[in-house]
Short mmCIF file of N, CA and C in Angstrom, two decimals:
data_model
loop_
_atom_site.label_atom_id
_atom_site.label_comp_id
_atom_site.label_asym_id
_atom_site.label_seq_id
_atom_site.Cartn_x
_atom_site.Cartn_y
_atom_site.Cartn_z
N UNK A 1250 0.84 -1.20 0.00
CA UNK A 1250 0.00 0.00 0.00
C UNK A 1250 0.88 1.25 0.00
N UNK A 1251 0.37 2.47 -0.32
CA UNK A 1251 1.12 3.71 -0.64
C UNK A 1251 1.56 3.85 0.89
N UNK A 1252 2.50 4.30 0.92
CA UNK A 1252 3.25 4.89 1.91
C UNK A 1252 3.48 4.12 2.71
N UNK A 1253 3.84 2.87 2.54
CA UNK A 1253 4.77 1.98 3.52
C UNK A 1253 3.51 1.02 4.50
N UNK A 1254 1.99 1.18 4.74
CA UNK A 1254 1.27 1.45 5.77
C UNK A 1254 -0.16 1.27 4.91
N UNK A 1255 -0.87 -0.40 5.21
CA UNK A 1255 -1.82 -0.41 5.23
C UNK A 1255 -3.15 0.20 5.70
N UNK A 1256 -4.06 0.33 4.76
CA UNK A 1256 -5.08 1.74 5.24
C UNK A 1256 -6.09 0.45 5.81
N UNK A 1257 -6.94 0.17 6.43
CA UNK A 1257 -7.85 -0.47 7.08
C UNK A 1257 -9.02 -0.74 6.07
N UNK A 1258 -8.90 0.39 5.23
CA UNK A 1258 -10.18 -0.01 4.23
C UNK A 1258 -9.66 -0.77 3.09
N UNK A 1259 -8.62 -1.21 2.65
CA UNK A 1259 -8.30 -1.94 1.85
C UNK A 1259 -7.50 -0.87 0.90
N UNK A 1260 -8.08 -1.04 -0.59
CA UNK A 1260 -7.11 -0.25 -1.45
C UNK A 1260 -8.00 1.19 -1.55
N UNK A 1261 -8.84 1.79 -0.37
CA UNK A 1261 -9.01 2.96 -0.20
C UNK A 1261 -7.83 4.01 0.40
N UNK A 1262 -7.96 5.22 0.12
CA UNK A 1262 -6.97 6.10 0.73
C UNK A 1262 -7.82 7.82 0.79
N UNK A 1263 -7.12 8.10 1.62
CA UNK A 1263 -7.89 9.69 1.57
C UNK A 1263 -6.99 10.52 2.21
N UNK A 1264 -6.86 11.49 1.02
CA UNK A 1264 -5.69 12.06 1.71
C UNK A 1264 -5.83 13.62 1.83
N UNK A 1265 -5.68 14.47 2.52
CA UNK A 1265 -5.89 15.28 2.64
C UNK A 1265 -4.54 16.50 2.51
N UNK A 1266 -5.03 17.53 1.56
CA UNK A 1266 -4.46 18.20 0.99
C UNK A 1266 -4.45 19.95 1.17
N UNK A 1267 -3.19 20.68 1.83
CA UNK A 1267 -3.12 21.70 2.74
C UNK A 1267 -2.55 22.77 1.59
N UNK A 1268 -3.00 23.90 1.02
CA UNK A 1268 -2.34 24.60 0.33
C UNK A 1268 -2.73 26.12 1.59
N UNK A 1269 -0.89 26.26 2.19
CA UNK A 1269 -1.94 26.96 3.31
C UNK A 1269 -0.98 28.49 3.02
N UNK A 1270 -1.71 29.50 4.42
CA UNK A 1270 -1.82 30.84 3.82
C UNK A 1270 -3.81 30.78 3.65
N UNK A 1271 -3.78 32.41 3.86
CA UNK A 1271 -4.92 32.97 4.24
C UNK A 1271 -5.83 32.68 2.91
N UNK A 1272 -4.96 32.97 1.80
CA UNK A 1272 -5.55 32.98 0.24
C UNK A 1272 -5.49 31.17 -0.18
N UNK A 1273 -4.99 30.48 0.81
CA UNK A 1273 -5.11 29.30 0.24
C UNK A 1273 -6.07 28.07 0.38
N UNK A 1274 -5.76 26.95 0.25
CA UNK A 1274 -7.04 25.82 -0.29
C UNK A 1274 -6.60 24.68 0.77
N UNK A 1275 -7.78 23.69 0.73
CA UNK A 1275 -7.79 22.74 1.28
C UNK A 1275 -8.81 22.03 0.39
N UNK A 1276 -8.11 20.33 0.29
CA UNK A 1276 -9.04 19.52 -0.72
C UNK A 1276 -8.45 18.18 -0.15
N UNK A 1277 -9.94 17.22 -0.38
CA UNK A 1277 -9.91 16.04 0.66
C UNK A 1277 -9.70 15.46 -1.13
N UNK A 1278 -8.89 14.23 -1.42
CA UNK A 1278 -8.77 13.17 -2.66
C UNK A 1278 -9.17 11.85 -2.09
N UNK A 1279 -10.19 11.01 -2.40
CA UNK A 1279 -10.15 9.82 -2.62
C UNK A 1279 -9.32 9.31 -3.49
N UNK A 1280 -8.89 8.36 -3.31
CA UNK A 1280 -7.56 6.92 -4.23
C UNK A 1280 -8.46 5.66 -4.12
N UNK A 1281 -8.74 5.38 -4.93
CA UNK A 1281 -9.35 3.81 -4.70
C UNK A 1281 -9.26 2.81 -6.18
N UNK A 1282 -8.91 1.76 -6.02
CA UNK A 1282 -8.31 0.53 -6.64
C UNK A 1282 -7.62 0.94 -7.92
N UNK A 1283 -6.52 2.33 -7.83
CA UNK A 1283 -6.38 2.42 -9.08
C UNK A 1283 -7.34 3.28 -10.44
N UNK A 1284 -8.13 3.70 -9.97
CA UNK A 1284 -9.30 4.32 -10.67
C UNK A 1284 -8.74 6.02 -10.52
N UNK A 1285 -9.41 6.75 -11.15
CA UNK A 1285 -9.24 8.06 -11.73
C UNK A 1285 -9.14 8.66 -9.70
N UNK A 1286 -8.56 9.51 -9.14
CA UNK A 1286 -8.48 10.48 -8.00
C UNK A 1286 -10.24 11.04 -7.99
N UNK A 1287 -10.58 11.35 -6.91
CA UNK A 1287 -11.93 11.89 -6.82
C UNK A 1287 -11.73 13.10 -6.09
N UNK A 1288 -12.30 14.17 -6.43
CA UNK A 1288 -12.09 14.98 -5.65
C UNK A 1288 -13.44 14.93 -4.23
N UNK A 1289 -13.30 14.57 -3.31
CA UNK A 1289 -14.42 14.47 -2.00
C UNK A 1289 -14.73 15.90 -1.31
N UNK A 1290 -13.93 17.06 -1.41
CA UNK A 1290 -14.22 18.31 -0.72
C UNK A 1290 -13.16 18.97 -1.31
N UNK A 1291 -13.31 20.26 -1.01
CA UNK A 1291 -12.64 21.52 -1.44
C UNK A 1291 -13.29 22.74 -1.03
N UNK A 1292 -12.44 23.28 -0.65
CA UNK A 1292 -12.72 24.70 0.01
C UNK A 1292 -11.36 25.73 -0.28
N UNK A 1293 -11.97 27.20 -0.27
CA UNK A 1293 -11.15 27.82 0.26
C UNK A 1293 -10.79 28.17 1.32
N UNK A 1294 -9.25 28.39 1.99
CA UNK A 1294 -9.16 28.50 3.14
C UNK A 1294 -10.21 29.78 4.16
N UNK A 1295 -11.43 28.95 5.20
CA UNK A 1295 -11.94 30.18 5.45
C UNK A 1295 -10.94 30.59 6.53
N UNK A 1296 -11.31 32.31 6.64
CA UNK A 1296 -10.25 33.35 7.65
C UNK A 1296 -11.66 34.48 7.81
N UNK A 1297 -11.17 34.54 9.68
CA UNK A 1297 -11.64 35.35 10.69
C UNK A 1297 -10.86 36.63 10.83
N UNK A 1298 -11.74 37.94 10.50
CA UNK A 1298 -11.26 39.02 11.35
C UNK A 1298 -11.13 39.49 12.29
N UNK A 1299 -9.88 39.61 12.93
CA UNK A 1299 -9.86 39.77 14.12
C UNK A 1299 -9.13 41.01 14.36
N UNK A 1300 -9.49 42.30 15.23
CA UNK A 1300 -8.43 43.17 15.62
C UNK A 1300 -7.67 43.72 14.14
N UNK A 1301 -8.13 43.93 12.67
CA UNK A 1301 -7.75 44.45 11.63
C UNK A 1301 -6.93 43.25 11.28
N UNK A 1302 -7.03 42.21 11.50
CA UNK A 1302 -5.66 41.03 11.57
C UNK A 1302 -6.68 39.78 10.44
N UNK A 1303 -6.16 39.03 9.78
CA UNK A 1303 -6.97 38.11 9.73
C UNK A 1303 -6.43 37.05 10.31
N UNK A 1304 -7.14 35.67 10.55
CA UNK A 1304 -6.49 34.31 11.17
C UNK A 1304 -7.52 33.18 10.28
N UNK A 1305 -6.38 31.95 9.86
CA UNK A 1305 -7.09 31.25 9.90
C UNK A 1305 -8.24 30.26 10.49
N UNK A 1306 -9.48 29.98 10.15
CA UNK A 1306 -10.64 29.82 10.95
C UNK A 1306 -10.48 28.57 11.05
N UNK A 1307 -9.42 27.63 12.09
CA UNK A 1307 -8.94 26.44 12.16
C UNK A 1307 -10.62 25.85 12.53
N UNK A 1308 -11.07 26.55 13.42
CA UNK A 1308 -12.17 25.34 14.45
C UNK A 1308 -13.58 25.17 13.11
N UNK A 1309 -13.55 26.08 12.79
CA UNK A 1309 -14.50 25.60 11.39
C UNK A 1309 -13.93 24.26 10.51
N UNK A 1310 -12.68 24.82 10.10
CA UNK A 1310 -12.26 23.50 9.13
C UNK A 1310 -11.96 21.90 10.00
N UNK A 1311 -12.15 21.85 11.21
CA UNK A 1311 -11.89 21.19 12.20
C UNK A 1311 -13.08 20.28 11.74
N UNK A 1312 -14.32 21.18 12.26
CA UNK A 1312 -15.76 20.77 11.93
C UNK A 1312 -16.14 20.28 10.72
N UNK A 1313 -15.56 20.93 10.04
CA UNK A 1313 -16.01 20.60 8.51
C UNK A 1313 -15.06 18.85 8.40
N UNK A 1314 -14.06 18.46 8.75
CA UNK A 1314 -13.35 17.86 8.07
C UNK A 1314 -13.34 16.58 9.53
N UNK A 1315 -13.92 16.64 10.51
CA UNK A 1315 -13.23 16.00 11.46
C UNK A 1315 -14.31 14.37 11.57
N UNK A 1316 -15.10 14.36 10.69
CA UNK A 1316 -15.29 12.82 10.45
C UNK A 1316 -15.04 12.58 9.38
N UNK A 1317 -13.94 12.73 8.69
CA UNK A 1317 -13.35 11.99 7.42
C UNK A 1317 -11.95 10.97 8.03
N UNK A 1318 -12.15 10.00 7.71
CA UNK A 1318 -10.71 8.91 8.17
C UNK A 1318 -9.67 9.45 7.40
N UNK A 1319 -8.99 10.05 7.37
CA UNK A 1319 -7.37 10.40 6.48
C UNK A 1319 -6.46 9.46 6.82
N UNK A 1320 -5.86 8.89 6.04
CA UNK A 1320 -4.61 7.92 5.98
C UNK A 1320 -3.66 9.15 5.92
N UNK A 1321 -3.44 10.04 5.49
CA UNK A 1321 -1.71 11.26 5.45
C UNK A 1321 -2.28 12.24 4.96
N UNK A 1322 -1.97 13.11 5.15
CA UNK A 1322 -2.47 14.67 5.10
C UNK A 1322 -0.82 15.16 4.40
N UNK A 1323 -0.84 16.04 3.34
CA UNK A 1323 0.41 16.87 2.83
C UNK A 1323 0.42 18.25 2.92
N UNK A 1324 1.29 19.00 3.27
CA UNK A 1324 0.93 20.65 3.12
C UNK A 1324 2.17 20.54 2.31
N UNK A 1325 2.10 22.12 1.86
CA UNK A 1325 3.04 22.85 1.26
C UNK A 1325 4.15 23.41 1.90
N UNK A 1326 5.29 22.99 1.61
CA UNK A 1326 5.99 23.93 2.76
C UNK A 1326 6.59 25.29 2.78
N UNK A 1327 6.44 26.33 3.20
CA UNK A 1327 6.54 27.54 2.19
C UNK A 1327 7.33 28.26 3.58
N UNK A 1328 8.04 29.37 3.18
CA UNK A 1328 8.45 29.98 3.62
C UNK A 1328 8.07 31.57 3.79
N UNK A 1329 8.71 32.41 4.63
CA UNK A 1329 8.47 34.08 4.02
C UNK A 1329 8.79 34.12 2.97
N UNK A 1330 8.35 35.41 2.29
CA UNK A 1330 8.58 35.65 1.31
C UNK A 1330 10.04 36.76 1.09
N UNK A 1331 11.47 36.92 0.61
CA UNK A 1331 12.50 38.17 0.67
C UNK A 1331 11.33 39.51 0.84
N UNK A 1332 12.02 40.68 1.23
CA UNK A 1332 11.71 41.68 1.12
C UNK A 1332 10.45 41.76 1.95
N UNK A 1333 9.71 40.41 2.07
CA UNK A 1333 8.63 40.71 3.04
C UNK A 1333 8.26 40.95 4.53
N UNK A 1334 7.31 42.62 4.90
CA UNK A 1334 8.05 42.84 6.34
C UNK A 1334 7.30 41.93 7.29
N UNK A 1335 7.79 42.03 8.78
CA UNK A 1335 8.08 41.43 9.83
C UNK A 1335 6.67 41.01 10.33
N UNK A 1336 5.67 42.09 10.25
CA UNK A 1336 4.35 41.76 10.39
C UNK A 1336 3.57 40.88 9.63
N UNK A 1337 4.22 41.10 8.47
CA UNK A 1337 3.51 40.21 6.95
C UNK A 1337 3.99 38.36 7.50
N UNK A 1338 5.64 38.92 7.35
CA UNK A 1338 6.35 37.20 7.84
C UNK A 1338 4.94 36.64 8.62
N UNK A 1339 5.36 37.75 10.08
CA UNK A 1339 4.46 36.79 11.08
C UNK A 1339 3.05 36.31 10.98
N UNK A 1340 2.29 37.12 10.22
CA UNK A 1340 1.10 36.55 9.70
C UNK A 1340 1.12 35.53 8.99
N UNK A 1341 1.62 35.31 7.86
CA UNK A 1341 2.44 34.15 7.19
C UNK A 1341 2.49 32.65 7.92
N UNK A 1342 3.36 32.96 8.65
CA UNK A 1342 3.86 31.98 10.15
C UNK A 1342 2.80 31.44 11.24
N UNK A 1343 1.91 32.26 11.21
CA UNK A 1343 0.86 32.13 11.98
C UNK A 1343 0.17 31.37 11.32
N UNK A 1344 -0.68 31.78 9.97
CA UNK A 1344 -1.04 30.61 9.00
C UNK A 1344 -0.67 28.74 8.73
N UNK A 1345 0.79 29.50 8.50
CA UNK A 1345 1.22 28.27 8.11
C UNK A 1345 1.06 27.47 9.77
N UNK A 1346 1.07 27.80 10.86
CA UNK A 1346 0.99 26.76 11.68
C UNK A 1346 -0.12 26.34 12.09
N UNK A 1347 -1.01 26.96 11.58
CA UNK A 1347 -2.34 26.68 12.15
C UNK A 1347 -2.98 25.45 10.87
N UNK A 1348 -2.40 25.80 9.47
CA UNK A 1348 -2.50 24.81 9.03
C UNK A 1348 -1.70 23.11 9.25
N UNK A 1349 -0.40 23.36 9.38
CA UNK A 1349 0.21 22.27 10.24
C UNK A 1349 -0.55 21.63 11.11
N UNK A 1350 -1.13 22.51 12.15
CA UNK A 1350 -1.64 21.49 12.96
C UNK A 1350 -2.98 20.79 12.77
N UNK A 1351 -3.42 21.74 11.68
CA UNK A 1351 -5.04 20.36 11.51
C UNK A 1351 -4.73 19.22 10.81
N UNK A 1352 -3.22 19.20 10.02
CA UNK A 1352 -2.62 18.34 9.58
C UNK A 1352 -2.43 17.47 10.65
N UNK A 1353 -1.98 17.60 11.34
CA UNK A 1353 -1.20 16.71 12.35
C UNK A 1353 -2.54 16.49 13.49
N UNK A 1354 -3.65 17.07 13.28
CA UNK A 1354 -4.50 16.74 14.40
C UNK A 1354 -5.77 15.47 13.43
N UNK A 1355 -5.46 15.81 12.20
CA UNK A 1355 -6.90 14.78 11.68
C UNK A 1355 -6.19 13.92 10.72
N UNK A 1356 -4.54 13.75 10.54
CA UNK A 1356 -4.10 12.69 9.69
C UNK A 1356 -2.79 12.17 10.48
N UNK A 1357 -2.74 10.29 10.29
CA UNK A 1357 -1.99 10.26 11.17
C UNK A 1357 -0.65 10.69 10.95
N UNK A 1358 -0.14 10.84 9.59
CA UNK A 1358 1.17 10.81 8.99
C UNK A 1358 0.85 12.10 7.94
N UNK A 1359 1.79 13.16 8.22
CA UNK A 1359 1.71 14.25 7.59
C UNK A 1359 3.25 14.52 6.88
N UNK A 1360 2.93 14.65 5.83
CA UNK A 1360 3.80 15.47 4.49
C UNK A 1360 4.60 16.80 4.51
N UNK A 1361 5.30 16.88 4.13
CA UNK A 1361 5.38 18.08 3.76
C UNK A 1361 6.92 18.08 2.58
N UNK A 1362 6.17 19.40 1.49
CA UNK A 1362 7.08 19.31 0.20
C UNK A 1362 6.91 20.59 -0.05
N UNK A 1363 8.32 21.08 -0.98
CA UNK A 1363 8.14 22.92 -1.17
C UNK A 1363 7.64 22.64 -2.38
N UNK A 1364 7.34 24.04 -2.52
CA UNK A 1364 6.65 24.11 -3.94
C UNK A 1364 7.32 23.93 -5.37
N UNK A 1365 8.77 24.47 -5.22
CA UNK A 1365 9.39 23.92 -6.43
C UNK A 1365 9.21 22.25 -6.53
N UNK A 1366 9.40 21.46 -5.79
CA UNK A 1366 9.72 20.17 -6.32
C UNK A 1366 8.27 19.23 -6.04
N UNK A 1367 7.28 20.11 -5.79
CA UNK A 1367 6.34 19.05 -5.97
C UNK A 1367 5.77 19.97 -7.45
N UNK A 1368 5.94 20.74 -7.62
CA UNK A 1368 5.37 21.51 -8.95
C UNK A 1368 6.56 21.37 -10.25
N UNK A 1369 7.88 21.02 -10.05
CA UNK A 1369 8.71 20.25 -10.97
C UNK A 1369 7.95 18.40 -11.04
N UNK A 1370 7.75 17.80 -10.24
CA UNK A 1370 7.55 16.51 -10.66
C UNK A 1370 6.77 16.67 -11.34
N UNK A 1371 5.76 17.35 -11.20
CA UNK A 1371 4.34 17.90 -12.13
C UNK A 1371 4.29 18.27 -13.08
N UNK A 1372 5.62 19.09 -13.26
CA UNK A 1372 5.58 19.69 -14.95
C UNK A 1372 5.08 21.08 -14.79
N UNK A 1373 4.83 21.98 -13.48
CA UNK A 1373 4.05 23.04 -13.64
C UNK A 1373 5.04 23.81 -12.97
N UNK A 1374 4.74 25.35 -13.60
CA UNK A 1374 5.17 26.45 -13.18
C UNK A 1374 4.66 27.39 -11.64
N UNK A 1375 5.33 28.69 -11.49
CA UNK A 1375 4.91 28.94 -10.51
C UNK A 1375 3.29 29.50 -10.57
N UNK A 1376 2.71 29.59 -12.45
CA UNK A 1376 1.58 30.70 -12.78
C UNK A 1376 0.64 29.74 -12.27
N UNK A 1377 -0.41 30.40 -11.64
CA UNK A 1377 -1.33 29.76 -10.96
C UNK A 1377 -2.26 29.13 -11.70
N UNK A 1378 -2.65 29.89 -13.07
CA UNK A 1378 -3.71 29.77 -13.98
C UNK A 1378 -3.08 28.01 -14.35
N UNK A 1379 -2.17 27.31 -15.12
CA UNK A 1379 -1.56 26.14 -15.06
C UNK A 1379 -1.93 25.41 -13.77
N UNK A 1380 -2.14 25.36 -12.61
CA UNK A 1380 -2.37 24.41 -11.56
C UNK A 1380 -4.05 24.64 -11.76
N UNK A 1381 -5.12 25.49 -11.68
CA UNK A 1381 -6.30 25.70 -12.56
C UNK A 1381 -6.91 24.76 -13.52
N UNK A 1382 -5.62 24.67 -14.81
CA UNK A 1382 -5.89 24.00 -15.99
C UNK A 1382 -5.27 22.26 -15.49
N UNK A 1383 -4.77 22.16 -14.31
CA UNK A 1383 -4.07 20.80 -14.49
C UNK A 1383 -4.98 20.17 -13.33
N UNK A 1384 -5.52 20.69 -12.54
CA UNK A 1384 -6.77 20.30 -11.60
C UNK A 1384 -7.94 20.23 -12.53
N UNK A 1385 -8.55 20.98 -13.63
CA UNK A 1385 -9.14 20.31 -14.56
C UNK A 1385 -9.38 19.66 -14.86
N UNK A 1386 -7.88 18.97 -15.58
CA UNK A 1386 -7.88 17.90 -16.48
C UNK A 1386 -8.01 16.83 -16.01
N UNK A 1387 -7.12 16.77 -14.66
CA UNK A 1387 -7.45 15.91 -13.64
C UNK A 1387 -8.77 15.47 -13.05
N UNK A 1388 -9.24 16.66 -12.14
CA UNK A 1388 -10.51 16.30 -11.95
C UNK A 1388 -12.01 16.36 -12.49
N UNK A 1389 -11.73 16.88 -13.49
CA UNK A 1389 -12.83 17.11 -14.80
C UNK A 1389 -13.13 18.58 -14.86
N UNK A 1390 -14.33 18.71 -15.83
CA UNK A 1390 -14.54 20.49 -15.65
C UNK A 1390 -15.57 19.94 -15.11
N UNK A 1391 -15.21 21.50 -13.89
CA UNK A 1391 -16.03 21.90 -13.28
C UNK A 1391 -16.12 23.46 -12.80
N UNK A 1392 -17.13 23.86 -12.57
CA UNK A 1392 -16.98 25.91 -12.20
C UNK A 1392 -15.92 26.02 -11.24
N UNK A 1393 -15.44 24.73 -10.32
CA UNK A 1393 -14.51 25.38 -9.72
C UNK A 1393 -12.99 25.84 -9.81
N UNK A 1394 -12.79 25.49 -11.45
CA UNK A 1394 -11.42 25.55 -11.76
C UNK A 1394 -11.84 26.73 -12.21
N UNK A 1395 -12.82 27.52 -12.76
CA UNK A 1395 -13.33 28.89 -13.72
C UNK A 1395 -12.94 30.04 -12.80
N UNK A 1396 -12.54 29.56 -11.65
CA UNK A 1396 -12.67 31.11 -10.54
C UNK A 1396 -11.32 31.16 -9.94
N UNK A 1397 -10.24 32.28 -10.89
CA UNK A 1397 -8.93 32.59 -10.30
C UNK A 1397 -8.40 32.71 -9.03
N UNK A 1398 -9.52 33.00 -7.98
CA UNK A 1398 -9.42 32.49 -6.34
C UNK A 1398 -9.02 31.54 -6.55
N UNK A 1399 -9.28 30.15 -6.84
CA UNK A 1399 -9.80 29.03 -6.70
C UNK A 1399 -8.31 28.43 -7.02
N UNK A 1400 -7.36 28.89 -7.23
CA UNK A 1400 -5.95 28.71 -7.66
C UNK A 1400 -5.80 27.76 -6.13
N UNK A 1401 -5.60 28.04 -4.68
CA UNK A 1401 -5.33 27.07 -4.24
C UNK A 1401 -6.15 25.84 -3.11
N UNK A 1402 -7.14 25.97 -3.99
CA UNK A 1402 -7.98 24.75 -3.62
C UNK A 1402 -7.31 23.96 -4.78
N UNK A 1403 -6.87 24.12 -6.52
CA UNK A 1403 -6.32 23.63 -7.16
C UNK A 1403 -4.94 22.67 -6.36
N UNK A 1404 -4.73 23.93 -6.19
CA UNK A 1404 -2.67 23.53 -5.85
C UNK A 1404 -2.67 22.23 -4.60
N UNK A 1405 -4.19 22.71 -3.86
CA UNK A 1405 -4.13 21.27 -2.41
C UNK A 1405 -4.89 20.53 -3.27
N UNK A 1406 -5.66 19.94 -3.78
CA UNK A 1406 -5.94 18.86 -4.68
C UNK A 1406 -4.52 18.45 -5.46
N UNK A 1407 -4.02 19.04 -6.17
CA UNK A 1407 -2.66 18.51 -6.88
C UNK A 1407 -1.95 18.06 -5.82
N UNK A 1408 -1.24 18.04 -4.60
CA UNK A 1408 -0.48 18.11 -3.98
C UNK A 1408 -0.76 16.47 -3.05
N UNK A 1409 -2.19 16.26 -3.40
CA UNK A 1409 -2.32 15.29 -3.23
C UNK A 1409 -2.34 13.77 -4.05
N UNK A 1410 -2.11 14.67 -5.68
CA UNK A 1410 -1.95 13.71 -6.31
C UNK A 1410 -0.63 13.42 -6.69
N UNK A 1411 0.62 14.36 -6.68
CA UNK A 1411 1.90 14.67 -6.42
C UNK A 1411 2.16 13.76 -4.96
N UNK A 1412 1.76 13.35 -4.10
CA UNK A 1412 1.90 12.62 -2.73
C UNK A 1412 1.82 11.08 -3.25
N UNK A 1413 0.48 10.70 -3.73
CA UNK A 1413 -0.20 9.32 -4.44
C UNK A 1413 0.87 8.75 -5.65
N UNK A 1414 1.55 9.14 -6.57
CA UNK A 1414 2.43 9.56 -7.36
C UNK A 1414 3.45 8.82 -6.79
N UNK A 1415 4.17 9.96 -5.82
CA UNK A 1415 5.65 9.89 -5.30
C UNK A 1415 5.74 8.95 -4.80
N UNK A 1416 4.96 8.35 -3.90
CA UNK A 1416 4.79 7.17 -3.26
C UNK A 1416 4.15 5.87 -3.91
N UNK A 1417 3.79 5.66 -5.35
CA UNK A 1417 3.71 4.54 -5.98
C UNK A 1417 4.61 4.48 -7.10
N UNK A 1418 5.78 5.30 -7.38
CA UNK A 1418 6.64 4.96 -7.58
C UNK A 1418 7.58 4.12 -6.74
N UNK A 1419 7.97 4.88 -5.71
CA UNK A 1419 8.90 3.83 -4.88
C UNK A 1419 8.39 2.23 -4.84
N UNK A 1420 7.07 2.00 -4.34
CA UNK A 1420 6.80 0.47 -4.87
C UNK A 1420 7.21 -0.44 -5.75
#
């Protein structure tokens, strides 16, 4: 089975997929016997205003996501951005850990890959509109690839098929 680690349901898998940051996505993939990826959920990341600040709205996506069985959860691993200031970083940082941890709170075995080299195995660039057109093709048309927001609910659906991938090669 993918990743070293029989899933209980047989040749089911569900993996859950973190494209995190305030502007970013979250998307649940079914894997099953070899058949086409399904996409099971997708959202954009929701975020709370707080104090002129935004935060990610962990206890919602908690709710939303916390009776799905996940076999491995992947995020993105991203860094600050150069030139970007100290307040921005820390908002950034704040994000990214709040996504980490719903990773690590609703899957038992969590991922993590930067964006160059899970978007080199892929063949895709950094333009967002390309992860859009390759979540498409992948998961069929649908309105949700039509909406340039929607760039990283794309990128966490891919990231899960970039995971499914990497790990049935080594087999």
């Amino acid at each position: 089975m993918v990743l070293g680690t029989q899933s209980p349901r047989g040749n089911l898998m569900l993996v859950l997929g973190i494209d995190p940051g305030q502007a970013g996505g979250i998307a649940v993939v079914k894997f099953l016997n070899g058949n086409a990826p399904k996409l099971l959920k997708a959202m954009r990341t929701p975020v709370l205003h707080v104090k002129k600040k935004k935060m990610i709205d962990a206890a919602s996506i908690m709710l939303d996501l916390q009776d799905m069985d996940f076999d491995v959860a992947i995020i993105e691993q991203v860094n600050a951005m150069p030139r970007q200031g100290v307040s921005s970083s820390f908002q950034f940082g704040r994000s990214y850990g709040a996504a980490e941890a719903l990773c690590q709170l609703l899957a038992p075995k969590v991922e993590h890959v930067t964006p160059a080299v899970w978007k080199k195995a892929m063949g895709l660039v950094s333009d967002k509109q390309a992860s859009l057109d390759m979540a498409k093709l992948t998961f069929g048309r649908n309105e949700l690839w039509n909406i340039k927001k929607n760039d990283g609910i794309a990128e966490a659906a891919l990231l899960c098929i970039y995971l499914v991938d990497k790990f049935n090669k080594v087999d």
